[in-house]
Coordinates of C-alpha atoms and ligand atoms in Angstrom, one line a residue:
M1 CA 80.4 24.1 146.2
T2 CA 78.4 25.5 143.3
D3 CA 79.1 29.0 142.0
N4 CA 76.9 31.3 144.0
T5 CA 77.9 34.5 142.2
P6 CA 74.5 35.3 140.7
T7 CA 72.8 34.6 144.0
K8 CA 75.2 36.8 145.8
Q9 CA 74.9 39.6 143.4
L10 CA 71.1 39.4 143.7
A11 CA 71.2 39.2 147.5
Q12 CA 73.4 42.3 147.7
R13 CA 70.8 44.3 145.8
F14 CA 68.4 44.0 148.8
P15 CA 68.3 47.2 150.7
S16 CA 68.6 46.9 154.5
N17 CA 65.2 46.3 156.0
F18 CA 63.9 44.7 152.9
V19 CA 61.6 41.9 154.0
V20 CA 62.1 38.5 152.5
G21 CA 59.4 36.0 153.4
A22 CA 57.4 32.9 152.4
A23 CA 53.7 32.6 152.2
T24 CA 50.8 30.1 152.7
A25 CA 47.1 30.2 153.2
S26 CA 44.9 28.4 155.8
W27 CA 42.8 26.1 153.7
Q28 CA 45.7 25.1 151.5
V29 CA 47.9 23.9 154.3
E30 CA 46.2 23.5 157.6
G31 CA 44.2 20.2 157.5
D32 CA 42.7 19.1 160.8
S33 CA 39.3 20.3 159.7
Q34 CA 37.5 18.4 162.5
G35 CA 38.6 21.0 164.9
R36 CA 36.9 23.9 163.1
G37 CA 33.7 25.1 161.4
S38 CA 32.9 24.5 157.8
S39 CA 33.9 26.8 155.0
I40 CA 32.8 27.3 151.4
W41 CA 35.9 25.4 150.3
D42 CA 34.8 22.3 152.3
D43 CA 31.4 22.4 150.7
F44 CA 32.9 22.9 147.3
A45 CA 35.4 20.1 147.7
A46 CA 32.6 17.7 148.7
V47 CA 31.0 17.9 145.3
P48 CA 32.7 15.4 142.9
G49 CA 34.4 17.0 140.0
N50 CA 34.9 20.4 141.6
I51 CA 38.5 19.7 142.7
A52 CA 40.5 18.0 140.0
D53 CA 41.8 15.0 142.0
G54 CA 39.1 14.9 144.6
T55 CA 41.3 16.5 147.3
K56 CA 39.6 17.6 150.5
A57 CA 40.7 19.8 153.3
D58 CA 42.3 16.9 155.2
P59 CA 45.1 16.3 155.6
A60 CA 46.5 19.1 153.3
C61 CA 50.0 19.6 154.8
D62 CA 48.8 18.9 158.3
H63 CA 50.2 22.3 159.2
V64 CA 48.2 22.5 162.4
N65 CA 49.9 19.4 163.9
R66 CA 53.3 20.0 162.3
L67 CA 53.5 23.6 163.2
E68 CA 56.8 23.4 165.0
E69 CA 58.5 21.6 162.1
D70 CA 57.2 24.2 159.6
L71 CA 58.3 27.1 161.9
D72 CA 61.8 25.5 162.1
N73 CA 61.8 25.3 158.3
L74 CA 61.1 29.0 158.1
A75 CA 63.9 29.6 160.5
W76 CA 66.2 27.4 158.4
L77 CA 65.4 29.5 155.4
G78 CA 66.5 32.6 157.3
V79 CA 63.4 34.6 156.2
D80 CA 62.3 37.7 157.9
A81 CA 58.6 37.1 157.7
Y82 CA 55.9 34.5 157.3
R83 CA 52.7 35.4 155.5
F84 CA 49.8 33.1 156.6
S85 CA 46.1 33.5 156.8
V86 CA 43.6 32.9 159.6
S87 CA 40.8 30.5 158.9
W88 CA 37.6 32.4 159.8
P89 CA 35.7 29.2 160.6
R90 CA 38.5 27.9 162.8
V91 CA 38.3 30.9 165.1
M92 CA 34.6 31.6 164.6
P93 CA 32.8 28.4 163.7
G94 CA 29.5 29.2 162.0
G95 CA 30.6 32.8 161.6
K96 CA 29.8 33.8 165.1
G97 CA 31.1 33.4 168.7
K98 CA 34.6 32.1 169.1
S99 CA 36.6 29.0 169.3
E100 CA 39.3 29.0 172.0
K101 CA 41.0 26.1 170.4
G102 CA 41.2 27.8 167.1
L103 CA 42.5 31.1 168.6
E104 CA 45.1 29.1 170.6
F105 CA 46.4 27.6 167.3
Y106 CA 47.1 31.1 165.9
E107 CA 48.6 32.2 169.2
R108 CA 51.1 29.3 169.0
L109 CA 51.8 30.2 165.4
V110 CA 52.5 33.8 166.1
D111 CA 54.4 33.2 169.3
G112 CA 56.5 30.5 167.6
L113 CA 57.4 32.9 164.8
R114 CA 58.4 35.7 167.2
Q115 CA 60.5 33.3 169.2
R116 CA 62.4 32.6 166.0
N117 CA 62.6 36.3 165.1
I118 CA 60.3 35.9 162.2
K119 CA 57.6 38.6 161.6
P120 CA 54.0 37.4 161.5
V121 CA 52.2 38.8 158.5
L122 CA 48.5 38.0 158.9
T123 CA 45.9 37.8 156.2
L124 CA 42.3 37.8 157.5
Y125 CA 40.6 36.5 154.5
H126 CA 42.2 34.0 152.1
W127 CA 38.9 32.6 150.7
D128 CA 37.6 30.2 153.5
L129 CA 34.3 31.9 154.2
P130 CA 32.2 30.2 156.9
S131 CA 29.5 28.1 155.2
E132 CA 26.8 29.6 157.3
L133 CA 27.6 33.1 155.9
E134 CA 27.5 31.8 152.4
A135 CA 24.0 30.4 153.2
I136 CA 22.8 34.0 153.9
G137 CA 24.3 35.3 150.6
G138 CA 28.0 35.3 151.4
W139 CA 29.7 38.1 149.5
N140 CA 26.4 39.2 148.1
N141 CA 24.9 39.9 151.5
K142 CA 24.7 43.6 152.0
D143 CA 25.7 43.2 155.7
I144 CA 28.7 41.0 155.0
H145 CA 31.1 43.8 156.0
N146 CA 29.6 43.8 159.5
Y147 CA 30.3 40.1 159.9
F148 CA 33.8 40.6 158.7
A149 CA 34.2 43.5 161.2
E150 CA 33.2 41.2 164.0
Y151 CA 35.6 38.5 162.9
T152 CA 38.4 41.1 162.5
D153 CA 37.6 42.4 166.0
L154 CA 38.1 38.9 167.5
V155 CA 41.4 38.3 165.8
A156 CA 42.7 41.8 166.5
S157 CA 41.7 41.5 170.2
R158 CA 43.6 38.3 170.5
L159 CA 46.6 38.8 168.3
G160 CA 46.9 42.5 167.9
D161 CA 49.9 42.9 170.2
R162 CA 51.9 40.3 168.3
V163 CA 51.3 40.7 164.6
E164 CA 53.7 42.8 162.5
M165 CA 51.6 43.4 159.4
W166 CA 47.9 42.9 158.7
A167 CA 46.2 42.3 155.4
T168 CA 42.4 42.4 155.2
L169 CA 41.8 40.4 152.0
N170 CA 43.8 38.2 149.7
E171 CA 43.0 38.7 146.0
P172 CA 39.3 39.8 146.0
W173 CA 39.4 39.4 142.2
V174 CA 39.7 35.7 142.6
S175 CA 37.0 35.5 145.2
A176 CA 34.6 37.4 143.1
Y177 CA 35.4 36.2 139.6
L178 CA 36.4 32.6 140.1
G179 CA 34.0 32.0 142.9
Y180 CA 30.9 34.0 141.9
T181 CA 31.1 34.9 138.2
T182 CA 32.3 31.4 137.2
K183 CA 32.2 28.1 138.9
I184 CA 36.0 27.5 139.0
H185 CA 36.3 28.2 142.8
A186 CA 34.0 28.0 145.8
P187 CA 31.2 28.8 146.2
G188 CA 30.8 28.4 142.4
H189 CA 27.8 30.5 141.5
G190 CA 28.5 31.0 137.8
D191 CA 26.6 34.3 137.7
A192 CA 28.3 37.4 136.4
A193 CA 26.0 39.8 138.2
K194 CA 26.8 38.2 141.5
G195 CA 30.5 38.4 140.6
F196 CA 30.4 42.2 140.2
E197 CA 28.4 42.6 143.4
A198 CA 30.9 40.3 145.3
A199 CA 33.8 42.4 144.0
Y200 CA 32.4 45.5 145.5
R201 CA 31.2 43.9 148.8
L202 CA 34.6 42.4 149.4
M203 CA 35.9 45.9 149.3
T204 CA 33.3 47.1 151.8
A205 CA 34.6 44.3 154.1
H206 CA 38.1 45.5 153.5
A207 CA 37.0 48.9 154.6
S208 CA 35.2 47.8 157.7
G209 CA 38.1 45.5 158.7
L210 CA 40.6 48.3 158.3
E211 CA 38.4 50.5 160.5
V212 CA 38.3 47.9 163.2
L213 CA 42.1 47.3 163.0
R214 CA 42.7 51.0 163.3
S215 CA 40.3 51.2 166.3
H216 CA 42.5 48.7 168.0
G217 CA 45.4 51.1 167.5
L218 CA 47.2 48.7 165.1
K219 CA 49.7 49.7 162.5
N220 CA 51.1 48.4 159.2
L221 CA 47.7 47.7 157.7
G222 CA 47.1 46.8 154.1
T223 CA 45.4 44.5 151.6
V224 CA 46.5 42.1 148.9
L225 CA 45.5 42.2 145.2
N226 CA 46.6 40.0 142.3
L227 CA 47.7 42.5 139.7
T228 CA 49.4 42.0 136.4
T229 CA 50.0 43.6 133.1
A230 CA 47.5 43.0 130.2
I231 CA 49.6 43.0 127.0
A232 CA 48.0 43.5 123.6
D233 CA 50.1 41.7 121.1
E234 CA 48.3 43.3 118.2
P235 CA 46.9 46.9 117.9
E236 CA 43.4 45.7 117.1
V237 CA 43.0 44.1 120.5
E238 CA 44.3 47.0 122.6
H239 CA 40.8 47.8 123.7
V240 CA 40.3 44.3 124.9
A241 CA 43.6 44.3 126.9
D242 CA 42.5 47.7 128.3
Y243 CA 39.2 46.2 129.6
V244 CA 41.1 43.2 131.1
D245 CA 43.4 45.8 132.8
L246 CA 40.3 47.6 134.0
L247 CA 38.7 44.6 135.8
Q248 CA 42.0 43.1 136.9
N249 CA 43.8 46.2 138.1
R250 CA 42.3 49.6 137.8
F251 CA 38.9 48.7 139.4
W252 CA 40.6 47.8 142.8
L253 CA 43.2 50.6 142.7
D254 CA 40.6 53.2 141.7
L255 CA 38.4 52.1 144.7
L256 CA 41.4 52.3 147.1
A257 CA 42.5 55.6 145.7
G258 CA 39.0 57.1 145.9
R259 CA 38.7 57.7 142.2
P260 CA 35.3 57.1 140.5
L261 CA 34.9 53.8 138.7
E262 CA 35.3 54.2 135.0
Q263 CA 32.4 54.7 132.6
K264 CA 33.8 51.9 130.4
L265 CA 33.0 49.5 133.2
F266 CA 29.4 50.6 133.4
D267 CA 29.0 50.6 129.6
N268 CA 30.5 47.1 129.0
T269 CA 28.4 45.6 131.8
K270 CA 25.1 47.3 131.3
D271 CA 23.4 44.1 130.2
I272 CA 24.7 42.3 133.3
T273 CA 24.2 44.6 136.3
D274 CA 23.1 48.2 137.0
W275 CA 25.6 48.6 139.9
S276 CA 22.8 49.9 142.1
F277 CA 24.5 48.2 145.1
L278 CA 27.2 50.9 145.1
D279 CA 26.9 53.2 148.1
Q280 CA 28.6 56.5 148.3
D281 CA 29.4 56.3 152.0
Q282 CA 30.8 52.9 151.6
L283 CA 32.9 54.0 148.6
K284 CA 34.3 56.8 150.8
K285 CA 35.3 54.3 153.5
I286 CA 37.0 52.0 151.0
A287 CA 39.3 54.9 150.0
A288 CA 40.6 55.2 153.6
P289 CA 44.4 55.2 153.5
I290 CA 46.3 51.9 153.8
D291 CA 49.9 51.6 155.0
W292 CA 50.9 49.1 152.3
L293 CA 49.6 47.2 149.4
G294 CA 50.5 43.6 148.6
I295 CA 50.8 42.5 145.0
N296 CA 50.6 38.8 144.1
Y297 CA 52.2 38.5 140.7
Y298 CA 52.6 35.4 138.6
T299 CA 52.1 36.0 134.9
P300 CA 50.9 38.5 132.4
F301 CA 47.7 38.3 130.4
R302 CA 48.6 38.3 126.8
V303 CA 45.8 39.2 124.3
I304 CA 45.8 38.5 120.6
A305 CA 43.1 38.7 117.9
A306 CA 40.9 35.6 118.0
S307 CA 42.6 33.8 115.1
V308 CA 44.2 31.2 117.3
Q309 CA 42.7 28.9 119.8
S310 CA 43.3 30.2 123.3
K311 CA 45.9 28.0 125.1
Q312 CA 44.8 26.4 128.3
A313 CA 46.0 28.4 131.3
V314 CA 44.3 28.3 134.7
G315 CA 42.4 31.5 135.3
Q316 CA 43.1 33.0 131.8
D317 CA 39.7 33.0 130.3
F318 CA 37.5 35.8 129.1
S319 CA 34.5 34.4 131.0
L320 CA 36.3 35.8 134.1
F321 CA 36.0 39.3 132.5
P322 CA 32.3 39.7 131.7
G323 CA 31.8 42.5 129.3
T324 CA 34.9 41.8 127.3
P325 CA 34.5 42.8 123.7
A326 CA 34.5 39.9 121.2
G327 CA 37.3 39.0 118.8
A328 CA 40.2 38.3 121.0
A329 CA 42.0 35.3 122.6
M330 CA 44.3 34.8 125.6
N331 CA 47.7 33.7 124.3
P332 CA 50.2 32.8 127.0
L333 CA 53.6 32.3 125.3
E334 CA 56.3 29.7 126.1
P335 CA 58.0 29.1 128.4
R336 CA 55.0 28.3 130.7
T337 CA 54.6 26.8 134.1
E338 CA 52.5 23.7 134.9
M339 CA 49.5 26.1 135.3
G340 CA 50.0 27.1 131.7
W341 CA 51.1 30.5 132.9
E342 CA 53.6 32.4 130.7
I343 CA 56.9 33.1 132.5
H344 CA 57.7 36.7 131.8
A345 CA 59.7 38.5 134.4
P346 CA 59.6 41.9 132.7
S347 CA 55.9 42.0 133.4
M348 CA 56.7 41.9 137.2
T349 CA 58.7 45.1 136.8
A350 CA 55.9 46.7 134.7
T351 CA 53.2 45.6 137.1
L352 CA 55.0 47.2 140.1
K353 CA 55.7 50.4 138.2
Q354 CA 52.1 50.6 136.9
T355 CA 50.7 50.0 140.4
A356 CA 53.0 52.6 142.0
S357 CA 51.8 55.2 139.6
R358 CA 48.1 54.3 140.1
L359 CA 48.3 54.2 143.9
P360 CA 51.0 56.8 144.6
G361 CA 52.5 57.1 148.0
V362 CA 51.7 53.6 149.2
P363 CA 54.6 51.2 149.9
L364 CA 54.4 48.0 148.0
Y365 CA 55.2 44.4 148.8
V366 CA 55.3 41.4 146.5
T367 CA 53.2 39.2 148.8
E368 CA 53.2 36.2 146.4
N369 CA 55.3 35.1 143.5
G370 CA 56.3 31.7 142.3
G371 CA 55.4 28.9 140.0
A372 CA 54.2 25.3 139.6
F373 CA 56.7 23.0 138.1
D374 CA 56.9 19.3 137.5
D375 CA 59.0 18.4 140.6
K376 CA 60.6 15.1 141.1
L377 CA 62.0 13.9 144.5
V378 CA 65.0 11.7 143.8
D379 CA 67.3 10.5 146.5
G380 CA 66.1 13.2 148.9
E381 CA 66.6 16.1 146.5
V382 CA 64.4 18.1 144.2
H383 CA 66.3 19.8 141.5
D384 CA 63.7 22.4 140.5
K385 CA 65.7 24.4 138.1
G386 CA 62.7 25.9 136.5
R387 CA 61.6 27.4 139.8
V388 CA 65.1 28.5 140.7
D389 CA 65.4 30.4 137.5
Y390 CA 61.9 31.8 138.0
Y391 CA 62.8 33.1 141.4
L392 CA 66.2 34.6 140.3
N393 CA 64.5 36.3 137.3
H394 CA 61.5 37.6 139.2
I395 CA 63.3 38.8 142.3
S396 CA 65.7 40.6 140.0
A397 CA 62.7 42.1 138.1
A398 CA 61.1 43.3 141.3
L399 CA 64.4 44.9 142.4
D400 CA 64.6 46.6 139.0
A401 CA 61.3 48.3 139.7
M402 CA 62.7 49.4 143.0
D403 CA 65.8 50.8 141.3
Q404 CA 63.5 52.7 139.0
G405 CA 61.8 54.4 141.9
V406 CA 59.1 52.0 143.1
D407 CA 58.8 52.0 146.9
L408 CA 59.1 48.2 147.2
R409 CA 59.6 47.0 150.8
G410 CA 59.6 43.2 150.5
Y411 CA 59.1 40.0 148.6
F412 CA 57.4 36.7 149.6
A413 CA 57.8 33.4 147.8
W414 CA 54.6 31.4 147.1
S415 CA 54.7 29.0 148.7
L416 CA 56.6 27.7 151.7
M417 CA 55.5 24.2 150.8
D418 CA 53.5 22.2 148.2
N419 CA 49.8 22.5 149.2
I420 CA 46.3 22.3 147.9
E421 CA 46.3 24.4 144.8
W422 CA 42.5 25.1 145.2
A423 CA 40.5 23.5 142.3
E424 CA 43.7 22.0 140.9
G425 CA 44.1 19.8 144.0
L426 CA 47.5 18.4 145.1
A427 CA 48.9 17.9 141.6
K428 CA 50.2 21.4 141.1
R429 CA 53.3 22.0 143.2
F430 CA 54.2 25.6 144.1
G431 CA 56.3 24.9 147.2
I432 CA 59.9 25.6 147.9
F433 CA 59.6 22.6 150.3
Y434 CA 58.5 19.4 148.7
V435 CA 55.7 17.7 150.6
D436 CA 55.1 14.0 150.3
H437 CA 51.3 14.0 150.5
V438 CA 51.2 10.5 152.0
T439 CA 54.0 10.7 154.7
Q440 CA 53.9 14.5 155.1
V441 CA 57.7 14.5 154.9
R442 CA 59.0 17.9 153.9
T443 CA 62.2 18.2 151.8
P444 CA 63.8 21.5 150.8
K445 CA 63.9 21.8 147.0
D446 CA 66.8 23.6 145.3
S447 CA 64.6 26.7 145.3
A448 CA 64.4 26.6 149.1
K449 CA 68.2 26.4 149.2
L450 CA 68.3 29.4 146.9
I451 CA 66.1 31.4 149.3
K452 CA 68.3 30.3 152.2
E453 CA 71.4 31.4 150.3
L454 CA 69.8 34.8 149.4
T455 CA 68.9 35.5 153.0
S456 CA 72.4 34.5 154.2
L457 CA 74.3 36.5 151.6
R458 CA 72.6 39.8 152.2
N459 CA 74.7 42.7 153.4
Ligands
GCO1 C1 46.4 33.0 144.6 C2 46.4 32.6 146.0 C3 47.3 31.3 146.3 C4 47.5 30.4 145.1 C5 48.6 30.9 144.2 C6 48.9 30.0 143.1 O1 47.2 33.8 144.3 O2 45.7 32.5 143.8 O3 46.8 33.6 146.9 O4 46.5 30.8 147.3 O5 47.8 29.2 145.6 O6 48.3 32.1 143.7 O7 47.8 29.9 142.2

């Protein structure tokens, strides 16, 4: 028996009712794309070079056909909740009507969770927009929130009685800035003006979705943002870190809190867009109260004066922050994960505290946290010490924030299993279960055993 003292000490810091879970997203794990409509990620993956290793939607983790096994793995972990997303084109191929087969899959998923006493935490939009909606402008279409409302209505009508927590969107920053501003993600526009409009229109969809969920009498409604701390390592780049913080964090929280967007945003972007798409009534709707906010936290943004070459880290590039003043570089320090992301647990605490002060009164969840490491499967085991340490340090850092007054209600590991890491393909492994991408065999890594230990050692 290994010494489980640190794990036990950590487990005993969880308050009762604290939700421990694991997360995935539809396009990353489901596979079986023949049974659904097409999404922007299918179109994006079809273009050679867009996804590093040429990965396509199939088979991913074949989650659709291996659902029972994956649900059993969740039960084995002893987690309280599973955060998954519904594929819009699986239940509404073409962005309209409905697919019985698609809806039945999510019914099986939700019922299977409940039978195992695991709370279903449903995200409506984790980036797989139906291709037909992109063809009419996607997140730049001024009516996109109405399409999202129809889709929300369908899912709520079908699953409303069985889902514990609802999230409208996952990481609108990524959808807008990686998908519209740059060409890193689908649909890959590479147009900064489109990116800003998408950022706003995603939030109008959030608002309409929320309204629909409320009209169904549903509770426990929230949304999920990827938030972090922007650290200026030198005083002369503080204004740059401040602008990164504005686009990454304050923009979304100001919208949700009903505060006006900052003048600095308009000043820095005046050559890109005039923001004439903002609508006062919509802005009011976006500020409707939510019951919880999910934070996906992985790494800080560290900014230094541009004397050094920015190190390569996925998603850490000033082109994702149009309007950034010149003269700075991103500088993720060691140790770093396989994504090039700096490992810095104190920023988890700081992010939670900062968010709690910017959106007071709203309970928080860490809806994603984890890391990509260079995992090796040897004799049926994966000794992913880097990830185990990452989890121990970050869960502890999250609980520190709670001890310091943040209303933190839960923590979800990203991810239940190795899956398609978007444009990075299958090469980057974030799972706590190792997936052999040829045989589809799942093997619990040491990090999965850690989560199991944590859930079993709780008071
Ligand atoms: C995100 C997404 C996940 C990613 C994870 C690792 O946060 O980008 O929600 O789908 O896979 O974050 O990059």
